[in-house]
Amino acid sequence: MKLLDRTGYRADPFTRTDVAGIAAAPHPLLPLAELEAGLAAVNGQVGVEIANTTQPESLTPHFARLSLIAIAFPSFADGRGFSIARRLRRAGFAGILRAVGPLIADQFAYALACGFDEIELPDAHAERQPFEQWRAAEATITGTYQRGYSAGSNILDQRRAARKAGGQ
C-alpha cells in the first residue's frame, strides 16, 4: 500500500498491529474491535481503522487519544467514507484522517474537502495514477455544490447571488 497526501507519496509512520503487538509499534494502528484494549494497554496516542459502516459518534469519547482514524473504502464507488470523514471533523476530531482503499484521482479534491489528510492506496492503483495525476485532478475541481466544503461560496449560492444581482 502507498500513502499519498497533498505533497505526494510518503512513508507511513503507523504500523498495523493488534493488542498483542502494540508495545513493539511506535505508532500503532489498531482494528476497531481492539481499540478499547489497545487504549488500556498503551499510555500514548494510537490510530484506529474503521469500516465505512461505523457510526462516527462511537469514536468521540476517544478523540483525545486517537492520532489517526483510517476509514476503509471497499470500492471507489462506495462514498460512505466521505460522509464519515465529514461527520468526524464536525464532531471535533483534529487528528489525521486517512482514506484506505482504491480511490481514484478524480476523488482527491472531494476527499480533502471532506477532511481527509491522506489516502492509502493499493499498489496497483498507485502505479496507474502517479502523483501528478492526483495533483491535476485536485486543481480541476474549483467549485462545490455543498455548503461548507470550500473556503468560498458554493455554486448554488453563487447562482442565487447572480440572479439577485441581475434583478431576476
PDB file of C-alpha atoms in Angstrom:
ATOM      1  CA  MET A   1       0.000   0.000   0.000  1.00  0.00           C
ATOM      2  CA  LYS A   2       1.173   3.518  -0.842  1.00  0.00           C
ATOM      3  CA  LEU A   3       0.418   6.583   1.261  1.00  0.00           C
ATOM      4  CA  LEU A   4      -0.479   9.803  -0.561  1.00  0.00           C
ATOM      5  CA  ASP A   5      -1.066  13.315   0.785  1.00  0.00           C
ATOM      6  CA  ARG A   6      -1.110  16.831  -0.725  1.00  0.00           C
ATOM      7  CA  THR A   7       2.655  16.736  -1.258  1.00  0.00           C
ATOM      8  CA  GLY A   8       2.994  13.295  -2.857  1.00  0.00           C
ATOM      9  CA  TYR A   9       3.718   9.734  -1.814  1.00  0.00           C
ATOM     10  CA  ARG A  10       5.423   9.275   1.534  1.00  0.00           C
ATOM     11  CA  ALA A  11       6.369   6.689   4.153  1.00  0.00           C
ATOM     12  CA  ASP A  12       3.735   5.550   6.627  1.00  0.00           C
ATOM     13  CA  PRO A  13       4.739   6.139  10.269  1.00  0.00           C
ATOM     14  CA  PHE A  14       1.906   3.884  11.534  1.00  0.00           C
ATOM     15  CA  THR A  15       2.122   0.116  11.946  1.00  0.00           C
ATOM     16  CA  ARG A  16      -0.956  -2.091  11.705  1.00  0.00           C
ATOM     17  CA  THR A  17      -0.963  -4.319  14.751  1.00  0.00           C
ATOM     18  CA  ASP A  18      -3.199  -5.951  17.315  1.00  0.00           C
ATOM     19  CA  VAL A  19      -3.095  -5.576  21.082  1.00  0.00           C
ATOM     20  CA  ALA A  20      -0.512  -8.359  21.415  1.00  0.00           C
ATOM     21  CA  GLY A  21       1.996  -6.433  19.279  1.00  0.00           C
ATOM     22  CA  ILE A  22       1.121  -2.921  20.400  1.00  0.00           C
ATOM     23  CA  ALA A  23       4.212  -2.454  22.589  1.00  0.00           C
ATOM     24  CA  ALA A  24       6.541  -3.005  19.612  1.00  0.00           C
ATOM     25  CA  ALA A  25       4.771  -0.444  17.404  1.00  0.00           C
ATOM     26  CA  PRO A  26       5.814   3.203  17.981  1.00  0.00           C
ATOM     27  CA  HIS A  27       2.662   4.382  16.169  1.00  0.00           C
ATOM     28  CA  PRO A  28       0.140   1.535  16.415  1.00  0.00           C
ATOM     29  CA  LEU A  29      -2.855   1.318  14.071  1.00  0.00           C
ATOM     30  CA  LEU A  30      -5.478  -0.973  15.583  1.00  0.00           C
ATOM     31  CA  PRO A  31      -8.656  -2.517  14.222  1.00  0.00           C
ATOM     32  CA  LEU A  32     -11.783  -1.020  15.804  1.00  0.00           C
ATOM     33  CA  ALA A  33     -12.565  -4.289  17.617  1.00  0.00           C
ATOM     34  CA  GLU A  34      -9.319  -3.915  19.597  1.00  0.00           C
ATOM     35  CA  LEU A  35      -9.471  -0.178  20.292  1.00  0.00           C
ATOM     36  CA  GLU A  36     -10.633  -0.375  23.925  1.00  0.00           C
ATOM     37  CA  ALA A  37      -7.997  -2.988  24.832  1.00  0.00           C
ATOM     38  CA  GLY A  38      -5.344  -1.048  22.921  1.00  0.00           C
ATOM     39  CA  LEU A  39      -6.116   2.188  24.729  1.00  0.00           C
ATOM     40  CA  ALA A  40      -5.861   0.352  28.039  1.00  0.00           C
ATOM     41  CA  ALA A  41      -2.516  -1.212  27.044  1.00  0.00           C
ATOM     42  CA  VAL A  42      -0.832   1.979  25.833  1.00  0.00           C
ATOM     43  CA  ASN A  43      -0.351   5.289  27.578  1.00  0.00           C
ATOM     44  CA  GLY A  44       0.033   7.376  24.416  1.00  0.00           C
ATOM     45  CA  GLN A  45      -1.682   8.009  21.130  1.00  0.00           C
ATOM     46  CA  VAL A  46      -2.987   5.274  18.822  1.00  0.00           C
ATOM     47  CA  GLY A  47      -4.652   5.027  15.456  1.00  0.00           C
ATOM     48  CA  VAL A  48      -7.767   3.056  14.620  1.00  0.00           C
ATOM     49  CA  GLU A  49      -9.017   1.596  11.353  1.00  0.00           C
ATOM     50  CA  ILE A  50     -12.778   1.531  10.881  1.00  0.00           C
ATOM     51  CA  ALA A  51     -15.220   0.194   8.320  1.00  0.00           C
ATOM     52  CA  ASN A  52     -17.330   2.565   6.273  1.00  0.00           C
ATOM     53  CA  THR A  53     -20.343   1.380   8.249  1.00  0.00           C
ATOM     54  CA  THR A  54     -19.037   2.587  11.630  1.00  0.00           C
ATOM     55  CA  GLN A  55     -21.032   5.252  13.412  1.00  0.00           C
ATOM     56  CA  PRO A  56     -18.608   8.170  13.912  1.00  0.00           C
ATOM     57  CA  GLU A  57     -20.213   9.074  17.247  1.00  0.00           C
ATOM     58  CA  SER A  58     -18.873   5.834  18.726  1.00  0.00           C
ATOM     59  CA  LEU A  59     -15.346   7.279  18.451  1.00  0.00           C
ATOM     60  CA  THR A  60     -15.947  10.706  20.012  1.00  0.00           C
ATOM     61  CA  PRO A  61     -15.117   9.594  23.584  1.00  0.00           C
ATOM     62  CA  HIS A  62     -11.669   8.542  22.323  1.00  0.00           C
ATOM     63  CA  PHE A  63     -10.731  11.624  20.260  1.00  0.00           C
ATOM     64  CA  ALA A  64      -8.139  12.801  22.804  1.00  0.00           C
ATOM     65  CA  ARG A  65      -6.215   9.507  22.460  1.00  0.00           C
ATOM     66  CA  LEU A  66      -6.607   8.994  18.713  1.00  0.00           C
ATOM     67  CA  SER A  67      -3.957  10.451  16.434  1.00  0.00           C
ATOM     68  CA  LEU A  68      -5.298   8.731  13.301  1.00  0.00           C
ATOM     69  CA  ILE A  69      -8.624   7.406  12.096  1.00  0.00           C
ATOM     70  CA  ALA A  70      -8.328   5.310   8.931  1.00  0.00           C
ATOM     71  CA  ILE A  71     -11.626   4.800   7.090  1.00  0.00           C
ATOM     72  CA  ALA A  72     -11.950   1.835   4.730  1.00  0.00           C
ATOM     73  CA  PHE A  73     -13.229   2.319   1.191  1.00  0.00           C
ATOM     74  CA  PRO A  74     -14.008  -1.141  -0.212  1.00  0.00           C
ATOM     75  CA  SER A  75     -14.569   0.417  -3.653  1.00  0.00           C
ATOM     76  CA  PHE A  76     -14.097   3.822  -5.260  1.00  0.00           C
ATOM     77  CA  ALA A  77     -17.844   3.757  -5.973  1.00  0.00           C
ATOM     78  CA  ASP A  78     -18.763   3.475  -2.267  1.00  0.00           C
ATOM     79  CA  GLY A  79     -18.774   7.029  -0.879  1.00  0.00           C
ATOM     80  CA  ARG A  80     -19.910   6.364   2.688  1.00  0.00           C
ATOM     81  CA  GLY A  81     -16.375   7.039   3.948  1.00  0.00           C
ATOM     82  CA  PHE A  82     -16.623  10.652   2.750  1.00  0.00           C
ATOM     83  CA  SER A  83     -19.694  11.186   4.934  1.00  0.00           C
ATOM     84  CA  ILE A  84     -17.988   9.585   7.919  1.00  0.00           C
ATOM     85  CA  ALA A  85     -14.954  11.856   7.493  1.00  0.00           C
ATOM     86  CA  ARG A  86     -17.153  14.934   7.344  1.00  0.00           C
ATOM     87  CA  ARG A  87     -19.064  13.858  10.449  1.00  0.00           C
ATOM     88  CA  LEU A  88     -15.828  13.174  12.363  1.00  0.00           C
ATOM     89  CA  ARG A  89     -14.488  16.643  11.534  1.00  0.00           C
ATOM     90  CA  ARG A  90     -17.776  18.275  12.529  1.00  0.00           C
ATOM     91  CA  ALA A  91     -17.676  16.328  15.811  1.00  0.00           C
ATOM     92  CA  GLY A  92     -14.279  17.861  16.546  1.00  0.00           C
ATOM     93  CA  PHE A  93     -11.711  15.246  15.526  1.00  0.00           C
ATOM     94  CA  ALA A  94      -8.471  17.139  14.857  1.00  0.00           C
ATOM     95  CA  GLY A  95      -6.106  14.228  14.194  1.00  0.00           C
ATOM     96  CA  ILE A  96      -5.197  12.643  10.883  1.00  0.00           C
ATOM     97  CA  LEU A  97      -7.988  11.240   8.732  1.00  0.00           C
ATOM     98  CA  ARG A  98      -6.920   8.603   6.224  1.00  0.00           C
ATOM     99  CA  ALA A  99      -8.945   7.071   3.398  1.00  0.00           C
ATOM    100  CA  VAL A 100      -7.894   3.458   2.807  1.00  0.00           C
ATOM    101  CA  GLY A 101      -8.738   1.762  -0.457  1.00  0.00           C
ATOM    102  CA  PRO A 102      -8.971   2.024  -4.221  1.00  0.00           C
ATOM    103  CA  LEU A 103      -9.914   5.684  -4.601  1.00  0.00           C
ATOM    104  CA  ILE A 104      -9.228   7.408  -7.903  1.00  0.00           C
ATOM    105  CA  ALA A 105      -7.548  10.727  -8.617  1.00  0.00           C
ATOM    106  CA  ASP A 106     -10.877  12.361  -9.522  1.00  0.00           C
ATOM    107  CA  GLN A 107     -11.933  11.923  -5.877  1.00  0.00           C
ATOM    108  CA  PHE A 108      -8.872  13.656  -4.406  1.00  0.00           C
ATOM    109  CA  ALA A 109     -10.299  17.175  -4.142  1.00  0.00           C
ATOM    110  CA  TYR A 110     -13.511  15.879  -2.614  1.00  0.00           C
ATOM    111  CA  ALA A 111     -11.603  13.700  -0.117  1.00  0.00           C
ATOM    112  CA  LEU A 112      -9.571  16.719   1.001  1.00  0.00           C
ATOM    113  CA  ALA A 113     -12.718  18.865   1.217  1.00  0.00           C
ATOM    114  CA  CYS A 114     -14.393  16.242   3.421  1.00  0.00           C
ATOM    115  CA  GLY A 115     -11.499  16.389   5.867  1.00  0.00           C
ATOM    116  CA  PHE A 116      -9.133  13.631   4.770  1.00  0.00           C
ATOM    117  CA  ASP A 117      -5.432  14.360   5.168  1.00  0.00           C
ATOM    118  CA  GLU A 118      -4.131  11.352   3.266  1.00  0.00           C
ATOM    119  CA  ILE A 119      -5.089   8.360   1.154  1.00  0.00           C
ATOM    120  CA  GLU A 120      -3.654   4.869   1.425  1.00  0.00           C
ATOM    121  CA  LEU A 121      -3.863   3.239  -1.991  1.00  0.00           C
ATOM    122  CA  PRO A 122      -3.341  -0.331  -3.148  1.00  0.00           C
ATOM    123  CA  ASP A 123      -0.031  -0.558  -5.024  1.00  0.00           C
ATOM    124  CA  ALA A 124      -1.732  -1.299  -8.352  1.00  0.00           C
ATOM    125  CA  HIS A 125      -3.821   1.885  -8.117  1.00  0.00           C
ATOM    126  CA  ALA A 126      -0.812   3.983  -7.163  1.00  0.00           C
ATOM    127  CA  GLU A 127       1.153   2.661 -10.141  1.00  0.00           C
ATOM    128  CA  ARG A 128      -1.667   3.508 -12.568  1.00  0.00           C
ATOM    129  CA  GLN A 129      -2.108   7.029 -11.202  1.00  0.00           C
ATOM    130  CA  PRO A 130       1.129   8.901 -10.471  1.00  0.00           C
ATOM    131  CA  PHE A 131       1.032  11.840  -8.075  1.00  0.00           C
ATOM    132  CA  GLU A 132       0.963  14.362 -10.924  1.00  0.00           C
ATOM    133  CA  GLN A 133      -2.407  12.940 -11.939  1.00  0.00           C
ATOM    134  CA  TRP A 134      -3.736  13.385  -8.392  1.00  0.00           C
ATOM    135  CA  ARG A 135      -2.424  16.961  -8.248  1.00  0.00           C
ATOM    136  CA  ALA A 136      -4.021  17.802 -11.609  1.00  0.00           C
ATOM    137  CA  ALA A 137      -7.346  16.318 -10.524  1.00  0.00           C
ATOM    138  CA  GLU A 138      -7.288  18.351  -7.306  1.00  0.00           C
ATOM    139  CA  ALA A 139      -6.718  21.568  -9.260  1.00  0.00           C
ATOM    140  CA  THR A 140      -9.505  20.773 -11.726  1.00  0.00           C
ATOM    141  CA  ILE A 141     -12.328  20.982  -9.203  1.00  0.00           C
ATOM    142  CA  THR A 142     -12.742  24.590  -8.127  1.00  0.00           C
ATOM    143  CA  GLY A 143     -16.378  24.692  -7.002  1.00  0.00           C
ATOM    144  CA  THR A 144     -18.708  22.585  -4.904  1.00  0.00           C
ATOM    145  CA  TYR A 145     -22.459  22.258  -4.675  1.00  0.00           C
ATOM    146  CA  GLN A 146     -22.436  21.564  -0.931  1.00  0.00           C
ATOM    147  CA  ARG A 147     -22.073  24.307   1.651  1.00  0.00           C
ATOM    148  CA  GLY A 148     -19.034  24.235   3.880  1.00  0.00           C
ATOM    149  CA  TYR A 149     -16.701  22.205   1.653  1.00  0.00           C
ATOM    150  CA  SER A 150     -14.577  25.075   0.392  1.00  0.00           C
ATOM    151  CA  ALA A 151     -13.392  28.469   1.564  1.00  0.00           C
ATOM    152  CA  GLY A 152     -15.616  30.386  -0.869  1.00  0.00           C
ATOM    153  CA  SER A 153     -19.287  30.154  -1.569  1.00  0.00           C
ATOM    154  CA  ASN A 154     -20.728  27.112  -3.280  1.00  0.00           C
ATOM    155  CA  ILE A 155     -22.035  27.005  -6.852  1.00  0.00           C
ATOM    156  CA  LEU A 156     -25.700  27.227  -5.857  1.00  0.00           C
ATOM    157  CA  ASP A 157     -25.114  30.290  -3.671  1.00  0.00           C
ATOM    158  CA  GLN A 158     -23.135  31.936  -6.484  1.00  0.00           C
ATOM    159  CA  ARG A 159     -26.012  31.341  -8.904  1.00  0.00           C
ATOM    160  CA  ARG A 160     -28.530  32.692  -6.400  1.00  0.00           C
ATOM    161  CA  ALA A 161     -26.438  35.845  -5.891  1.00  0.00           C
ATOM    162  CA  ALA A 162     -26.066  36.320  -9.644  1.00  0.00           C
ATOM    163  CA  ARG A 163     -29.860  36.090 -10.114  1.00  0.00           C
ATOM    164  CA  LYS A 164     -30.417  38.668  -7.379  1.00  0.00           C
ATOM    165  CA  ALA A 165     -27.803  40.998  -8.838  1.00  0.00           C
ATOM    166  CA  GLY A 166     -29.440  40.654 -12.258  1.00  0.00           C
ATOM    167  CA  GLY A 167     -32.874  41.501 -10.847  1.00  0.00           C
ATOM    168  CA  GLN A 168     -34.406  38.089 -11.508  1.00  0.00           C
TER     169      GLN A 168
END
